[in-house]
Amino acid sequence: MRLSRFFLPLLKENPAEAQIVSHRLMLRTGMIRQQAAGIYAWLPLGLKVLRKVERIVEEEMARAGSIQLLMPTLQLADLWRESGRYEDYGQEMLRIKDRHDRDLLYGPTAEEAVTEVFRASVKSYKDLPLNLYQISWKFRDEQRPRFGVMRGREFLMKDAYSFDVDEASARKAYNRMFIAYLNTFSRMGLKAVPMRADTGPIGGDLSHEFIILADTGESAVFCHKDLVDMPAPGHDVDWNDLQGLVDQRTALYAATEEMHDEAAFGEVPEDKKLSARGIEVGHIFYFGEKYSKPMKATVNGPDGEVTVHMGSYGVGVSRLLGAIIEASHDEAGIIWPESVAPFDVAVINLRPGDEACDAACEKAYAALTAAGRDVLYNDTDERPGAKFASMDLIGIPWQLIIGPKGLAEGKVELKQRATGERQTALFDDVLNQLITGPKKIDA
Amino acid sequence: MRLSRFFLPLLKENPAEAQIVSHRLMLRTGMIRQQAAGIYAWLPLGLKVLRKVERIVEEEMARAGSIQLLMPTLQLADLWRESGRYEDYGQEMLRIKDRHDRDLLYGPTAEEAVTEVFRASVKSYKDLPLNLYQISWKFRDEQRPRFGVMRGREFLMKDAYSFDVDEASARKAYNRMFIAYLNTFSRMGLKAVPMRADTGPIGGDLSHEFIILADTGESAVFCHKDLVDMPAPGHDVDWNDLQGLVDQRTALYAATEEMHDEAAFGEVPEDKKLSARGIEVGHIFYFGEKYSKPMKATVNGPDGEVTVHMGSYGVGVSRLLGAIIEASHDEAGIIWPESVAPFDVAVINLRPGDEACDAACEKAYAALTAAGRDVLYNDTDERPGAKFASMDLIGIPWQLIIGPKGLAEGKVELKQRATGERQTALFDDVLNQLITGPKKIDA
């Protein structure tokens, strides 16, 4: 993408309404723009990151055997009356009447909707286990929306739902999501800690939140320090038996404020105790027959009709962008992990109009694009200092800086955003390095 | 994808509520399921096709220089009051009050929202021309939703918006969308005819609908026959001067019912007159200052402040699936064009459990997947006849049929869904043919 043809409305000033760094940086970099309280337009830069985060979530869900569908944003109130949640849900549910005076609502979650899809389609236990997920816009009418996408009203959520013939099988489904979540967040450069959590309006008796530690987190959390740096399990696992991997993590103390047990925490060795603040990026639930029973979601089992056991599994997709920025930024702006960066490489032309600079930049842009790199070619007339500042601000991992002085010796500069390290080398060598895969600069 | 692990709830019976073939087939193939009147869940098969249609739209929009963003589904009523459309829009607009009693609405289109983004961000004529688009869910509260996704209430639309410094430049933007649309629909196997159209609630004085001819179309259309088979312009065009290509198409008579001029149609040679029914899949508008003036979307021009000239450009993304099916089906089911098929190849195991069959199917599945083909491996216990019927029903373009008899001679069967042609050949040859790119069977 040529910057001159892109739409990147950067803000020069720090927006006054933004209290936390991710909100401030998302506004300043032109990733989002507020349209109403807690409702944002995703401008091109923000949308590009959102899509990359979605792709990672999709890949990890597929790996864990979940199948993607897409339910509508608006749901019938009658479905929620079947489960008994319509009256319970309170003011966070946006209730709507259509032209025929039918009660609709903007889905804050979709347990009822997916249970309806399930009961209409699945008749035999042989079709289980089944795990269905969607990535879709939800609405929760927060009393006081704040912190940008961290607590918005219209937000993008991945929600998966598992259907199993009995509790033992449902626990396996739960474990698959548990492990998939650790891998998902790890791929985004995040250290997510699974913590025992309250089940709230979803229900059930088993639940974990996945928490990113951050000073700006909304809730207090308590955990054993070893959990923070425990590596994600990765993909080389036995998806049919993950209990060991889950136990390894749940054996250590970790709980959100609502579930905190001061006595149990007291048993954690003093030097391993961590009380901190956290951002919830995922939440998984096992709730058995809570929805399947009132909504009559049953299958024919080998010994007669069985009510299915369900769980649900949420990832705050739009919120993740805020969490990633909270975890990865500096004074100059955002530092995107390569996996979710809006562009892989910025090509910075220090003197547009100079024949040699233009030719070298065009060559780099074409070669990197052909190699599958997502390139932002900064071809504008801004002065070099402004270009460096804006590319740092939006956090592109690699900056290829091309100017007339270096080119006279056949050289260009490569800067790594995360470390600030710069390297001057022959143009073709740098290009080759970026094409074969950006690696850490060898000093 | 292994069918045994996929979620493909086929209906055995024709659903009584479906009056047209696309609606019937989308329900029967488990692509969609109605959740409320005109509101559908997209089940995995439907979502896969929807995503492929989206990708084509995105690629063609990018080629025409449009930049993707994403505006929220819910909009502030106050924005629509600025343009004067809030009261005008009538009952098709779903009006909502939030917990603080603020007026929101579920966007049926987004001229106001994008104008707000524009005026907040763009200050100079040097940043023009600009074309921004989104693919997002819209809601129109149809009095009588019908025909499945063809006239739903919650639907997926691509809407683009152009901003230009004057009318001449805005006409160029209009032409770029005009040509991009022809290419877009052509890639989906559709023959779309651009027709002079009424501007309705969007406004302006220049507008074309892109119409697919189909007996089940909702509106009467009238055009010169030559337009129907005129090939799409393709990608090798001069995006800065498309007037000739547009003129070539607009010189011939083509109008929707609302714009029909019997006298002008009378001048079309008798043997070239076509009056038919059509499905609208795209609609483009040039409306100048209709929104930019009341909403004060201006830029600093070389000679002072200029109100921008705008156009908007819609594609009915979810509706396109219905249109494609209307245009491409037979008694046995859907015939997907390869560009939008949910899977490229179905591997049909005629005897699961047979060691040679299983091994050959696994080999084919792995090799085709590795080659980037989207494969549905029918590994279920159904009898062969049922497998053939269901793969025909869901319309996979290529069916690789592997059974014990053929395998004994090292042979498999390849069937092309569109033509019904079958070819028996050596396993490796067929595999190679599918890997190097499914081509028409040489008889």
Coordinates of N, CA and C in Angstrom, one line a residue, chain A residues 94-216:
Chain A
L94 N -29.6 -4.7 24.9 CA -30.3 -3.7 24.1 C -31.5 -4.3 23.5
R95 N -32.7 -3.9 24.0 CA -33.9 -4.4 23.6 C -34.5 -3.5 22.5
I96 N -35.1 -4.2 21.5 CA -35.5 -3.5 20.3 C -36.9 -4.0 19.9
K97 N -37.7 -3.1 19.4 CA -39.0 -3.5 18.8 C -39.0 -3.2 17.3
D98 N -39.4 -4.2 16.5 CA -39.4 -4.0 15.0 C -40.7 -3.4 14.6
R99 N -40.9 -3.2 13.3 CA -42.1 -2.4 12.8 C -43.4 -3.2 13.1
H100 N -43.3 -4.5 13.3 CA -44.5 -5.3 13.7 C -44.6 -5.5 15.2
D101 N -43.8 -4.7 15.9 CA -43.9 -4.7 17.4 C -43.4 -6.0 18.0
R102 N -42.6 -6.7 17.3 CA -42.0 -7.9 17.8 C -40.7 -7.6 18.6
D103 N -40.5 -8.3 19.7 CA -39.4 -8.0 20.6 C -38.1 -8.7 20.0
L104 N -37.1 -7.9 19.7 CA -35.8 -8.4 19.3 C -34.8 -7.9 20.3
L105 N -33.6 -8.3 20.2 CA -32.5 -7.8 21.0 C -31.2 -7.9 20.2
Y106 N -30.3 -7.0 20.5 CA -29.0 -7.1 19.9 C -28.1 -8.1 20.7
G107 N -27.8 -9.2 20.2 CA -27.2 -10.3 21.0 C -25.9 -9.8 21.7
P108 N -25.9 -10.0 23.1 CA -24.7 -9.8 23.9 C -23.9 -11.0 23.9
T109 N -24.5 -12.2 23.5 CA -23.9 -13.5 23.5 C -24.9 -14.4 22.8
A110 N -24.6 -15.6 22.6 CA -25.4 -16.4 21.7 C -25.7 -17.8 22.1
E111 N -25.7 -18.1 23.4 CA -26.0 -19.4 23.9 C -27.4 -19.9 23.3
E112 N -28.4 -19.1 23.5 CA -29.7 -19.5 23.0 C -29.8 -19.7 21.5
A113 N -29.2 -18.8 20.7 CA -29.2 -18.9 19.3 C -28.6 -20.1 18.8
V114 N -27.4 -20.4 19.4 CA -26.7 -21.6 18.9 C -27.4 -22.9 19.3
T115 N -28.0 -22.9 20.5 CA -28.8 -24.0 21.0 C -30.0 -24.3 20.0
E116 N -30.6 -23.2 19.5 CA -31.7 -23.4 18.6 C -31.2 -24.0 17.3
V117 N -30.0 -23.5 16.8 CA -29.4 -24.1 15.6 C -29.2 -25.6 15.8
F118 N -28.6 -25.9 17.0 CA -28.2 -27.3 17.3 C -29.5 -28.2 17.3
R119 N -30.5 -27.8 18.1 CA -31.6 -28.7 18.3 C -32.4 -28.9 17.0
A120 N -32.3 -28.0 16.1 CA -33.0 -28.1 14.8 C -32.3 -29.1 13.9
S121 N -31.0 -29.3 14.2 CA -30.2 -30.0 13.1 C -29.6 -31.3 13.6
V122 N -29.3 -31.4 14.9 CA -28.5 -32.6 15.3 C -29.5 -33.5 16.1
K123 N -29.5 -34.8 15.7 CA -30.4 -35.7 16.3 C -29.8 -36.9 17.0
S124 N -28.5 -37.2 16.6 CA -27.9 -38.4 17.1 C -26.6 -38.1 17.8
Y125 N -26.4 -38.9 18.8 CA -25.1 -38.8 19.6 C -23.9 -39.0 18.7
K126 N -24.1 -39.7 17.6 CA -23.0 -40.0 16.7 C -22.5 -38.7 16.1
D127 N -23.3 -37.6 16.1 CA -22.8 -36.4 15.5 C -22.0 -35.5 16.5
L128 N -21.9 -36.1 17.7 CA -21.1 -35.4 18.8 C -19.7 -36.0 18.9
P129 N -18.8 -35.3 19.5 CA -18.8 -34.0 20.0 C -18.9 -33.0 18.8
L130 N -19.5 -31.8 19.1 CA -19.6 -30.7 18.1 C -19.2 -29.4 18.8
N131 N -18.4 -28.7 18.1 CA -18.0 -27.3 18.6 C -18.2 -26.3 17.5
L132 N -19.1 -25.4 17.7 CA -19.4 -24.3 16.7 C -18.9 -23.0 17.2
Y133 N -18.4 -22.2 16.3 CA -18.0 -20.8 16.8 C -18.3 -19.8 15.7
Q134 N -18.4 -18.6 16.2 CA -18.5 -17.4 15.3 C -17.6 -16.3 15.7
I135 N -17.3 -15.4 14.8 CA -16.7 -14.1 15.2 C -17.7 -13.1 14.7
S136 N -18.3 -12.4 15.7 CA -19.3 -11.4 15.3 C -19.5 -10.3 16.2
W137 N -20.2 -9.3 15.8 CA -20.4 -8.0 16.6 C -21.5 -8.3 17.6
K138 N -21.1 -7.9 18.8 CA -22.1 -8.0 19.9 C -22.3 -6.6 20.5
F139 N -23.4 -6.5 21.3 CA -23.7 -5.2 21.9 C -24.0 -5.5 23.3
R140 N -23.3 -4.7 24.2 CA -23.7 -4.7 25.6 C -23.8 -3.2 26.0
D141 N -25.0 -2.9 26.4 CA -25.2 -1.5 26.7 C -24.7 -1.1 28.0
E142 N -23.3 -0.9 28.1 CA -22.6 -0.6 29.3 C -23.1 0.7 29.9
Q143 N -23.3 0.8 31.2 CA -23.7 2.0 31.9 C -22.7 3.1 31.6
R144 N -21.4 2.8 31.6 CA -20.4 3.8 31.4 C -19.3 3.3 30.5
P145 N -19.5 3.3 29.2 CA -18.4 2.8 28.3 C -17.2 3.6 28.5
R146 N -16.0 2.9 28.4 CA -14.8 3.7 28.6 C -13.6 2.9 28.1
F147 N -12.4 3.5 28.1 CA -11.2 2.9 27.7 C -11.2 2.4 26.3
G148 N -11.9 3.1 25.4 CA -11.9 2.8 24.0 C -12.5 1.4 23.7
V149 N -11.7 0.6 23.0 CA -12.3 -0.7 22.7 C -12.2 -1.7 23.8
M150 N -11.6 -1.3 25.0 CA -11.5 -2.2 26.1 C -12.9 -2.4 26.8
R151 N -13.7 -1.4 26.8 CA -15.0 -1.5 27.3 C -16.0 -0.7 26.5
G152 N -16.1 -1.2 25.2 CA -17.0 -0.5 24.3 C -18.4 -1.2 24.4
R153 N -19.3 -0.6 23.7 CA -20.7 -1.2 23.7 C -20.8 -2.2 22.5
E154 N -20.4 -1.7 21.3 CA -20.5 -2.6 20.1 C -19.0 -3.2 20.0
F155 N -18.9 -4.5 20.1 CA -17.6 -5.1 20.1 C -17.6 -6.4 19.4
L156 N -16.4 -6.8 18.9 CA -16.2 -8.0 18.2 C -15.8 -9.1 19.1
M157 N -16.6 -10.2 19.1 CA -16.3 -11.3 20.0 C -16.2 -12.6 19.2
K158 N -15.3 -13.5 19.6 CA -15.3 -14.9 19.1 C -16.1 -15.6 20.2
D159 N -17.1 -16.3 19.8 CA -17.8 -17.1 20.8 C -18.0 -18.5 20.2
A160 N -17.5 -19.5 21.0 CA -17.6 -20.9 20.6 C -18.6 -21.6 21.6
Y161 N -19.2 -22.7 21.1 CA -20.1 -23.5 21.9 C -19.9 -24.9 21.6
S162 N -19.8 -25.7 22.7 CA -19.5 -27.1 22.6 C -20.7 -27.9 23.0
F163 N -20.9 -29.0 22.3 CA -22.1 -29.9 22.6 C -21.5 -31.3 22.8
D164 N -21.8 -31.9 23.9 CA -21.3 -33.3 24.2 C -22.4 -34.1 24.8
V165 N -22.1 -35.4 24.7 CA -23.1 -36.4 25.2 C -23.1 -36.5 26.7
D166 N -22.0 -36.2 27.3 CA -22.0 -36.3 28.8 C -20.9 -35.4 29.3
E167 N -20.9 -35.3 30.7 CA -20.0 -34.4 31.3 C -18.5 -34.7 31.0
A168 N -18.1 -36.0 31.0 CA -16.7 -36.3 30.8 C -16.3 -35.8 29.4
S169 N -17.1 -36.0 28.4 CA -16.8 -35.5 27.1 C -16.8 -34.0 27.0
A170 N -17.7 -33.4 27.7 CA -17.8 -31.9 27.8 C -16.5 -31.3 28.4
R171 N -16.0 -32.0 29.4 CA -14.7 -31.6 30.0 C -13.6 -31.6 29.0
K172 N -13.6 -32.6 28.2 CA -12.5 -32.6 27.1 C -12.7 -31.4 26.2
A173 N -13.9 -31.1 25.8 CA -14.2 -29.9 25.0 C -13.6 -28.7 25.7
Y174 N -13.9 -28.6 27.0 CA -13.4 -27.5 27.7 C -11.9 -27.4 27.7
N175 N -11.3 -28.5 27.9 CA -9.8 -28.6 27.9 C -9.3 -28.1 26.5
R176 N -9.9 -28.6 25.4 CA -9.4 -28.2 24.1 C -9.5 -26.6 23.9
M177 N -10.5 -26.0 24.4 CA -10.6 -24.6 24.3 C -9.5 -23.9 25.2
F178 N -9.4 -24.5 26.4 CA -8.4 -24.0 27.4 C -7.0 -23.9 26.7
I179 N -6.6 -25.0 26.1 CA -5.3 -25.1 25.4 C -5.3 -24.2 24.2
A180 N -6.3 -24.2 23.4 CA -6.4 -23.4 22.2 C -6.2 -21.9 22.6
Y181 N -6.8 -21.5 23.7 CA -6.7 -20.1 24.1 C -5.3 -19.7 24.4
L182 N -4.6 -20.6 25.2 CA -3.2 -20.3 25.5 C -2.4 -20.1 24.2
N183 N -2.6 -21.0 23.3 CA -1.9 -20.8 22.0 C -2.2 -19.6 21.2
T184 N -3.5 -19.3 21.2 CA -4.0 -18.1 20.5 C -3.3 -16.8 21.1
F185 N -3.4 -16.6 22.4 CA -2.9 -15.4 22.9 C -1.3 -15.3 22.8
S186 N -0.7 -16.5 22.9 CA 0.7 -16.5 22.8 C 1.2 -16.1 21.4
R187 N 0.4 -16.5 20.4 CA 0.8 -16.1 19.0 C 0.7 -14.6 18.8
M188 N -0.1 -13.9 19.7 CA -0.2 -12.5 19.6 C 0.8 -11.8 20.5
G189 N 1.7 -12.5 21.0 CA 2.8 -11.9 21.9 C 2.3 -11.6 23.3
L190 N 1.2 -12.2 23.7 CA 0.6 -12.0 25.0 C 0.9 -13.1 26.0
K191 N 1.1 -12.8 27.2 CA 1.2 -13.8 28.3 C -0.1 -13.8 29.0
A192 N -1.0 -14.8 28.7 CA -2.3 -14.9 29.3 C -2.3 -15.9 30.4
V193 N -2.8 -15.5 31.5 CA -2.9 -16.5 32.6 C -4.3 -16.9 32.9
P194 N -4.5 -18.3 32.8 CA -5.9 -18.7 33.1 C -6.2 -18.7 34.6
M195 N -7.3 -18.1 35.0 CA -7.7 -17.9 36.4 C -9.1 -18.4 36.6
R196 N -9.3 -19.0 37.8 CA -10.7 -19.4 38.2 C -11.5 -18.2 38.2
A197 N -12.7 -18.2 37.7 CA -13.5 -17.0 37.5 C -14.9 -17.3 37.8
D198 N -15.6 -16.2 38.1 CA -17.0 -16.2 38.4 C -17.8 -16.5 37.1
T199 N -18.9 -17.1 37.1 CA -19.6 -17.5 35.9 C -20.6 -16.4 35.5
G200 N -21.0 -15.5 36.4 CA -21.9 -14.4 36.0 C -23.1 -14.8 35.3
P201 N -23.6 -14.0 34.3 CA -24.9 -14.3 33.7 C -24.8 -15.5 32.7
I202 N -23.7 -16.1 32.4 CA -23.6 -17.2 31.5 C -24.0 -18.5 32.3
G203 N -23.6 -18.6 33.6 CA -24.0 -19.7 34.4 C -23.0 -20.8 34.4
G204 N -23.3 -21.9 35.2 CA -22.4 -23.0 35.2 C -21.5 -23.0 36.5
D205 N -20.7 -24.0 36.7 CA -19.9 -24.1 37.9 C -18.4 -24.2 37.6
L206 N -18.0 -24.2 36.3 CA -16.6 -24.2 36.0 C -16.3 -23.1 35.0
S207 N -15.3 -22.3 35.3 CA -15.1 -21.2 34.4 C -13.7 -20.7 34.7
H208 N -13.0 -20.3 33.6 CA -11.7 -19.7 33.7 C -11.7 -18.4 32.8
E209 N -11.1 -17.4 33.4 CA -10.8 -16.2 32.6 C -9.4 -16.3 32.2
F210 N -9.1 -15.7 31.0 CA -7.7 -15.6 30.5 C -7.3 -14.1 30.7
I211 N -6.3 -13.9 31.5 CA -6.0 -12.5 31.9 C -4.6 -12.1 31.5
I212 N -4.5 -10.9 30.9 CA -3.3 -10.3 30.6 C -3.0 -9.3 31.7
L213 N -1.8 -9.5 32.3 CA -1.4 -8.6 33.4 C -1.1 -7.2 32.9
A214 N -1.7 -6.2 33.4 CA -1.4 -4.8 33.0 C -1.9 -3.8 34.1
D215 N -1.1 -2.8 34.3 CA -1.5 -1.8 35.4 C -2.8 -1.2 35.1
T216 N -3.2 -1.1 33.9 CA -4.4 -0.5 33.5 C -5.6 -1.4 33.5

